Coordinates of C-alpha atoms and ligand atoms in Angstrom, one line a residue:
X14 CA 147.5 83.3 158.5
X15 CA 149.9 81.9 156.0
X16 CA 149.7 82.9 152.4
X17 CA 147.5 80.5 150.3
X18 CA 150.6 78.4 148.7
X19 CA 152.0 77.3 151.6
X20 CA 149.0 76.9 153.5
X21 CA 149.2 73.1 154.5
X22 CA 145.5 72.5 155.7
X23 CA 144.6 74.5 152.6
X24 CA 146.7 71.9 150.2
X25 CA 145.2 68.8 152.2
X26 CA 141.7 70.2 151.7
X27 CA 141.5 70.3 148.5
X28 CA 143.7 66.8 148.1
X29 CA 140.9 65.6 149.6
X30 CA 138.2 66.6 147.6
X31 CA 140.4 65.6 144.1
X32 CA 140.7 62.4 146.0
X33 CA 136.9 62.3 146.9
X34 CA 136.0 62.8 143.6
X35 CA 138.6 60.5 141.6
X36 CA 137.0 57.6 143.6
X37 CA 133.8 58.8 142.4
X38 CA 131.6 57.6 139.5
X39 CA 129.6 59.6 136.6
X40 CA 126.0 59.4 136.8
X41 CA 123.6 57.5 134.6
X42 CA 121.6 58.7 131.2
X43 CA 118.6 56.8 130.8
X44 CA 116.8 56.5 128.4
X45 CA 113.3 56.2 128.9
X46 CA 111.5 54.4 125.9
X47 CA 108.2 56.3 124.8
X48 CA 106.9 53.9 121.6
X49 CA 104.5 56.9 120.5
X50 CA 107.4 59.5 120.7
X51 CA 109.8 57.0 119.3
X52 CA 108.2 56.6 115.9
X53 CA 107.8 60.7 115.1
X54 CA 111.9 60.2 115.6
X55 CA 112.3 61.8 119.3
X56 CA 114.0 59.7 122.0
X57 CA 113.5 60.6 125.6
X58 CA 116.8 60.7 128.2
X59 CA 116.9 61.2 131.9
X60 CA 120.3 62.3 133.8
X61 CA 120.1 60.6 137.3
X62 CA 122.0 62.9 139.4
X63 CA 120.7 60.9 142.5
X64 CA 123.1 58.6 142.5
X65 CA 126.2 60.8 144.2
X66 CA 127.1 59.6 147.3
X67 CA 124.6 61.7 149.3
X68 CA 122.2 60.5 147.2
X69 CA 121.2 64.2 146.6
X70 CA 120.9 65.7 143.3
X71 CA 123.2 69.0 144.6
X72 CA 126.4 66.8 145.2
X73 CA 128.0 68.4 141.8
X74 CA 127.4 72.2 143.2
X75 CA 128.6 71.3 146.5
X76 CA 131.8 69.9 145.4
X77 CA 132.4 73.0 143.1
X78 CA 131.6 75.5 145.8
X79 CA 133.8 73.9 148.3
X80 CA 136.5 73.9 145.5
X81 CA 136.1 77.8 144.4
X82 CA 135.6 79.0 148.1
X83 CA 139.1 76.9 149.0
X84 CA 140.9 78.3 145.9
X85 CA 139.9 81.6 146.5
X86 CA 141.1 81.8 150.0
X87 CA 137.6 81.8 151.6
X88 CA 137.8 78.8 153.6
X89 CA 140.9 78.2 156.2
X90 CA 141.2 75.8 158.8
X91 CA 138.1 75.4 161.7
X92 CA 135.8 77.8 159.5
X93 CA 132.4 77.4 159.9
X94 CA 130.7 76.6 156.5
X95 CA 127.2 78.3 156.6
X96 CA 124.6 78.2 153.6
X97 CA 120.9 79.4 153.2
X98 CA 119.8 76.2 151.2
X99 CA 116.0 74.5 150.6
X100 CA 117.4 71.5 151.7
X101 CA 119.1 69.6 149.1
X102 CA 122.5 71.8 148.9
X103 CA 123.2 71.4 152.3
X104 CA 122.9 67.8 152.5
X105 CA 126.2 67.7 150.0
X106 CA 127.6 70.0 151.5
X107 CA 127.3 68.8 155.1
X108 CA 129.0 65.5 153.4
X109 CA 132.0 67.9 151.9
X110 CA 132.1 69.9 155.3
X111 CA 132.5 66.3 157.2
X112 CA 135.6 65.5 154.5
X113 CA 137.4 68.6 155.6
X114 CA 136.6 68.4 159.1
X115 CA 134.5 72.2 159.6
X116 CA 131.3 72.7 161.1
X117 CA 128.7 73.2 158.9
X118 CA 124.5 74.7 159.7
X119 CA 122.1 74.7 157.4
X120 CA 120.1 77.6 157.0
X121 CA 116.3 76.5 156.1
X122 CA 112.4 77.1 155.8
X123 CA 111.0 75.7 158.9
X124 CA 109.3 73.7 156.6
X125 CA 111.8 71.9 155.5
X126 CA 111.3 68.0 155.0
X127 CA 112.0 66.0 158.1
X128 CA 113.9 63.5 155.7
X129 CA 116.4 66.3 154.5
X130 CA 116.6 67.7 158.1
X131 CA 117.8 63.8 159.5
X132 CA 120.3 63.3 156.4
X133 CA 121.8 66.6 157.3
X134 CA 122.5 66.1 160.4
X135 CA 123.6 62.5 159.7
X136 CA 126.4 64.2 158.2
X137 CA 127.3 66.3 161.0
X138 CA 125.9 69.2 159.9
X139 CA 123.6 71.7 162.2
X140 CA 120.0 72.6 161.0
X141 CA 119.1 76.5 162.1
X142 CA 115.2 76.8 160.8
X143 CA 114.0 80.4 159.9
X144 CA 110.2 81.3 159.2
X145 CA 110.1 81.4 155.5
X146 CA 112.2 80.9 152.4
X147 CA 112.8 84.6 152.3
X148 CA 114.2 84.5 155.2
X149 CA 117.6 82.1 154.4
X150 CA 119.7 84.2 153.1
X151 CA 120.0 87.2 155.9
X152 CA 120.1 84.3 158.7
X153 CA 122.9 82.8 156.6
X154 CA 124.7 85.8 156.4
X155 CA 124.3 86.9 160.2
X156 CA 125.7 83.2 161.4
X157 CA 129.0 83.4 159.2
X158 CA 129.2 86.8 160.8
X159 CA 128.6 85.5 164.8
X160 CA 130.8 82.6 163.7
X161 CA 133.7 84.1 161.8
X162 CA 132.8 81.7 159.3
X163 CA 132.2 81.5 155.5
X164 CA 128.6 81.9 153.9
X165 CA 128.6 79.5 150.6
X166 CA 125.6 81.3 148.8
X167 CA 124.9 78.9 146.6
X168 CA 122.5 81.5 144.7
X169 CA 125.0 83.7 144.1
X170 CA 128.0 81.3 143.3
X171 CA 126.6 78.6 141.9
X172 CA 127.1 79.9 138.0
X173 CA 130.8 80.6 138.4
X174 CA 132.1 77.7 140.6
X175 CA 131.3 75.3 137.8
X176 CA 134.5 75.0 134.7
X177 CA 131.5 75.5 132.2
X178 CA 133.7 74.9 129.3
X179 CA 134.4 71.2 130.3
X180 CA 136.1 69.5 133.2
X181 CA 133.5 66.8 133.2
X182 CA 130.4 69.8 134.3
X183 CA 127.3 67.9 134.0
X184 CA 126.5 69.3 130.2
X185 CA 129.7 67.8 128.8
X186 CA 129.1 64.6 130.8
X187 CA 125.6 64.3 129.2
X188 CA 126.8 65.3 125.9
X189 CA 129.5 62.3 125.7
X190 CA 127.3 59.7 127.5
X191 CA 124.8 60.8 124.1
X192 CA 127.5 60.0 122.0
X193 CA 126.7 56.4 120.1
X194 CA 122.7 57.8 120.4
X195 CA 121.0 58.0 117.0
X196 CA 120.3 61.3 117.7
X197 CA 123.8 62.2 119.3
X198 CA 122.9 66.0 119.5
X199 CA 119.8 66.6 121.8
X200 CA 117.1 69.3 120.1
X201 CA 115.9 70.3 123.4
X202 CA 117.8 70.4 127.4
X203 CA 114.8 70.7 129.4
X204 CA 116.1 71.1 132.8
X205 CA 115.0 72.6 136.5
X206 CA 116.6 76.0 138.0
X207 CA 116.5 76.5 141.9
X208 CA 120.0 78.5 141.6
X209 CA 119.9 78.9 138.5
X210 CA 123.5 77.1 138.1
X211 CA 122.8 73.8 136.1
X212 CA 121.1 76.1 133.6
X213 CA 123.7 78.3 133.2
X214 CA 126.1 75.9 132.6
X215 CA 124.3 73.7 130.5
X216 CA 123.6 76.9 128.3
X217 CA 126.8 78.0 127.9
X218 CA 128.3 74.5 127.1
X219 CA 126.1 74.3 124.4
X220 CA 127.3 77.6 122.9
X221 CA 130.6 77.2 123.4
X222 CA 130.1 73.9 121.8
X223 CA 128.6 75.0 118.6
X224 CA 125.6 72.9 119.0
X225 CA 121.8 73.2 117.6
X226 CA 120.7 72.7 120.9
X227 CA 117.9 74.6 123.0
X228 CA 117.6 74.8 126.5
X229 CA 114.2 74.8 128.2
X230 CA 113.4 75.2 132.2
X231 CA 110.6 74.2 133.4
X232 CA 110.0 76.7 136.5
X233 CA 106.9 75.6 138.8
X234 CA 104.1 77.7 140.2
X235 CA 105.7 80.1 142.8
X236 CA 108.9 80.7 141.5
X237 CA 110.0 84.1 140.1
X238 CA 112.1 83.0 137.3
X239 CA 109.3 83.2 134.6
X240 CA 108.5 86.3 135.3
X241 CA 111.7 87.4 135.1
X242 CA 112.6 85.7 132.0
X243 CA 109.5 87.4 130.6
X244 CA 110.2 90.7 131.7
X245 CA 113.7 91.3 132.4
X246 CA 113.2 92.8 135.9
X247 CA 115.4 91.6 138.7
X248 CA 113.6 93.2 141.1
X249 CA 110.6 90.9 140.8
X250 CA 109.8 88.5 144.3
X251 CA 107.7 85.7 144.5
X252 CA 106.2 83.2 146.8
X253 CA 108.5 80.7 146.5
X254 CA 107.6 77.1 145.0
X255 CA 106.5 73.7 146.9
X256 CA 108.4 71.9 144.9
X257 CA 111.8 71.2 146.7
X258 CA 115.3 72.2 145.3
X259 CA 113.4 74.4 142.4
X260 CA 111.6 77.4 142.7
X261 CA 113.0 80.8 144.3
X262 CA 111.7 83.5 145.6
X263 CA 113.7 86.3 144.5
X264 CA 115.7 87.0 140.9
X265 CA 119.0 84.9 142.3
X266 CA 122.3 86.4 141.2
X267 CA 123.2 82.9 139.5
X268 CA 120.4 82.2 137.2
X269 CA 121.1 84.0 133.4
X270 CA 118.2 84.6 131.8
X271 CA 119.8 85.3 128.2
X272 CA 120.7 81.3 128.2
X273 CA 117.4 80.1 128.5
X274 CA 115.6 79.7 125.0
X275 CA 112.0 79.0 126.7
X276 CA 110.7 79.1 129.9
X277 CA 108.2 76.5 130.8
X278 CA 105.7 77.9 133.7
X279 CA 103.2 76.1 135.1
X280 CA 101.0 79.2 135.5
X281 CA 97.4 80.5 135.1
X282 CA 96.5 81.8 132.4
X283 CA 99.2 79.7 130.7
X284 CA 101.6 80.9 128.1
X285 CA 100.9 80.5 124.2
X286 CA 103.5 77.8 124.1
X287 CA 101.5 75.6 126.1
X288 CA 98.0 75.9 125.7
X289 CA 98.0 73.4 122.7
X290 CA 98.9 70.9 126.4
X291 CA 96.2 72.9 128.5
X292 CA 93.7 72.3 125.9
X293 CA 94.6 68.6 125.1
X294 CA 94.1 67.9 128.9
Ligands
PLP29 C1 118.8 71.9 142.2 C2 117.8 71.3 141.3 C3 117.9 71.5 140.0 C4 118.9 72.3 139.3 O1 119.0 73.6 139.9 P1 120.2 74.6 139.9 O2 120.4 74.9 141.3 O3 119.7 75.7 139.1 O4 121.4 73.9 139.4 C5 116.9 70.9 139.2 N1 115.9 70.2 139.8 C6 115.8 69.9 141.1 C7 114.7 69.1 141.7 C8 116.8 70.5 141.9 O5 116.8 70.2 143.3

């Protein structure tokens, strides 16, 4: 194989995704107007990241992984791109996969939404179903072996393939589309973690940037992540959520549990933080 710098297919690839993405658009910041919230001074935004191409909210990661697998020599020409993904993930990546002409499969939960199974495959991607969510990430593995190919793992890389300091990350996209708000700076990021990636960059932004900022997550019943954040131990599994895209099974490589300031669990008993809710409903 020829060294990275003169590696032509290398060079076109990731021309096309800095073309890809120069024809692309930011994503909206709503705000969502809650009269009874308004008047105690706190103002309610939401970050669409639906409305990427794919129309899936993992379009961001996808992009980044393609772009840190390519740089790092990962990826050559007629590679099969393989990834252990709950759905959304693969969807964008099956769309980047398509732009740089390699096969991609989609390792999933046989439970997997027919909806995200068709939009994969309307891609051109290849759907291989395993038993349970557990079960991804050793499939994923096996079939970049059998192929030769490259295994994305998204839970492992998704922290580190995003520039967290800037380069338009989705923190310092929210941050500026803020900036003529009355309250510019945000008091609380509450956000989702199924890698743990959007969390970890968020959280580090906001350091890096100086800000008063918090960071919540909200992690859903299921998902190991609370426990973890409460305890500290890696080695903790779980279920797995219901709730698609969020939710893992196991501690994942990519989520950092020192940059989340509260963990919001919907869990049984609940946590002090939120009984004042539980008892209000
Ligand atoms: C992916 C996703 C997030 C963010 O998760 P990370 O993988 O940690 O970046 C949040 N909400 C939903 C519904 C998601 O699918």
């Amino acid at each position: 194989m020829p060294p990275l710098h003169t590696d032509d297919w290398l060079r076109q690839a990731i021309g096309l995704i800095e073309a890809d993405y120069q024809r692309s658009a930011d994503t909206h910041l709503i705000p969502l107007p809650l009269p009874g919230f308004a008047q105690h001074g706190i103002d309610l935004y939401l970050k669409d990241e639906s409305t990427h191409p794919t129309g899936s909210l993992k379009h961001r990661l996808a992009r980044s992984l393609f772009l840190y697998a390519l740089c790092n020599g990962w990826v050559r020409q007629g590679f099969t791109i393989v990834e252990a993904s709950s759905g959304s993930t693969a969807v964008s990546e099956a769309y980047f996969a398509r732009l740089l002409g390699l096969p991609f499969i989609a390792v999933m939960a046989q439970n997997t939404s027919p909806e995200k199974i068709a939009q994969i495959t309307f891609y051109g991607g290849r759907c291989h179903l395993v038993e349970s969510a557990q079960a991804v990430y050793g499939a994923a593995q096996n079939l970049a072996l059998e192929t030769g190919g490259h295994y994305m793992d998204q839970f492992t890389y998704a922290e580190r393939a995003t520039d967290w300091r800037g380069n338009n990350n989705i923190a310092q996209s929210m941050f500026s589309q803020m900036a003529r708000e009355r309250h510019p700076i945000p008091r609380w990021v509450v956000v989702g973690a199924g890698t743990g990636g959007t969390s970890a960059t968020i959280g580090r932004y906001i350091r890096y940037q100086r800000h008063a900022t918090q960071m919540c997550v909200a992690d859903p019943t299921g998902s190991v992540f609370g426990q973890y954040h409460r305890t500290g131990n890696a080695a903790l599994t779980a279920a797995g959520s219901r709730i698609e895209g969020i939710g893992r099974p196991r501690v994942e490589p990519s989520f950092i549990r020192t940059l989340v300031d509260r963990m919001c669990e919907t869990r049984w008993p609940p946590c002090a933080a939120c009984l004042p809710c539980w008892a209000a409903k």
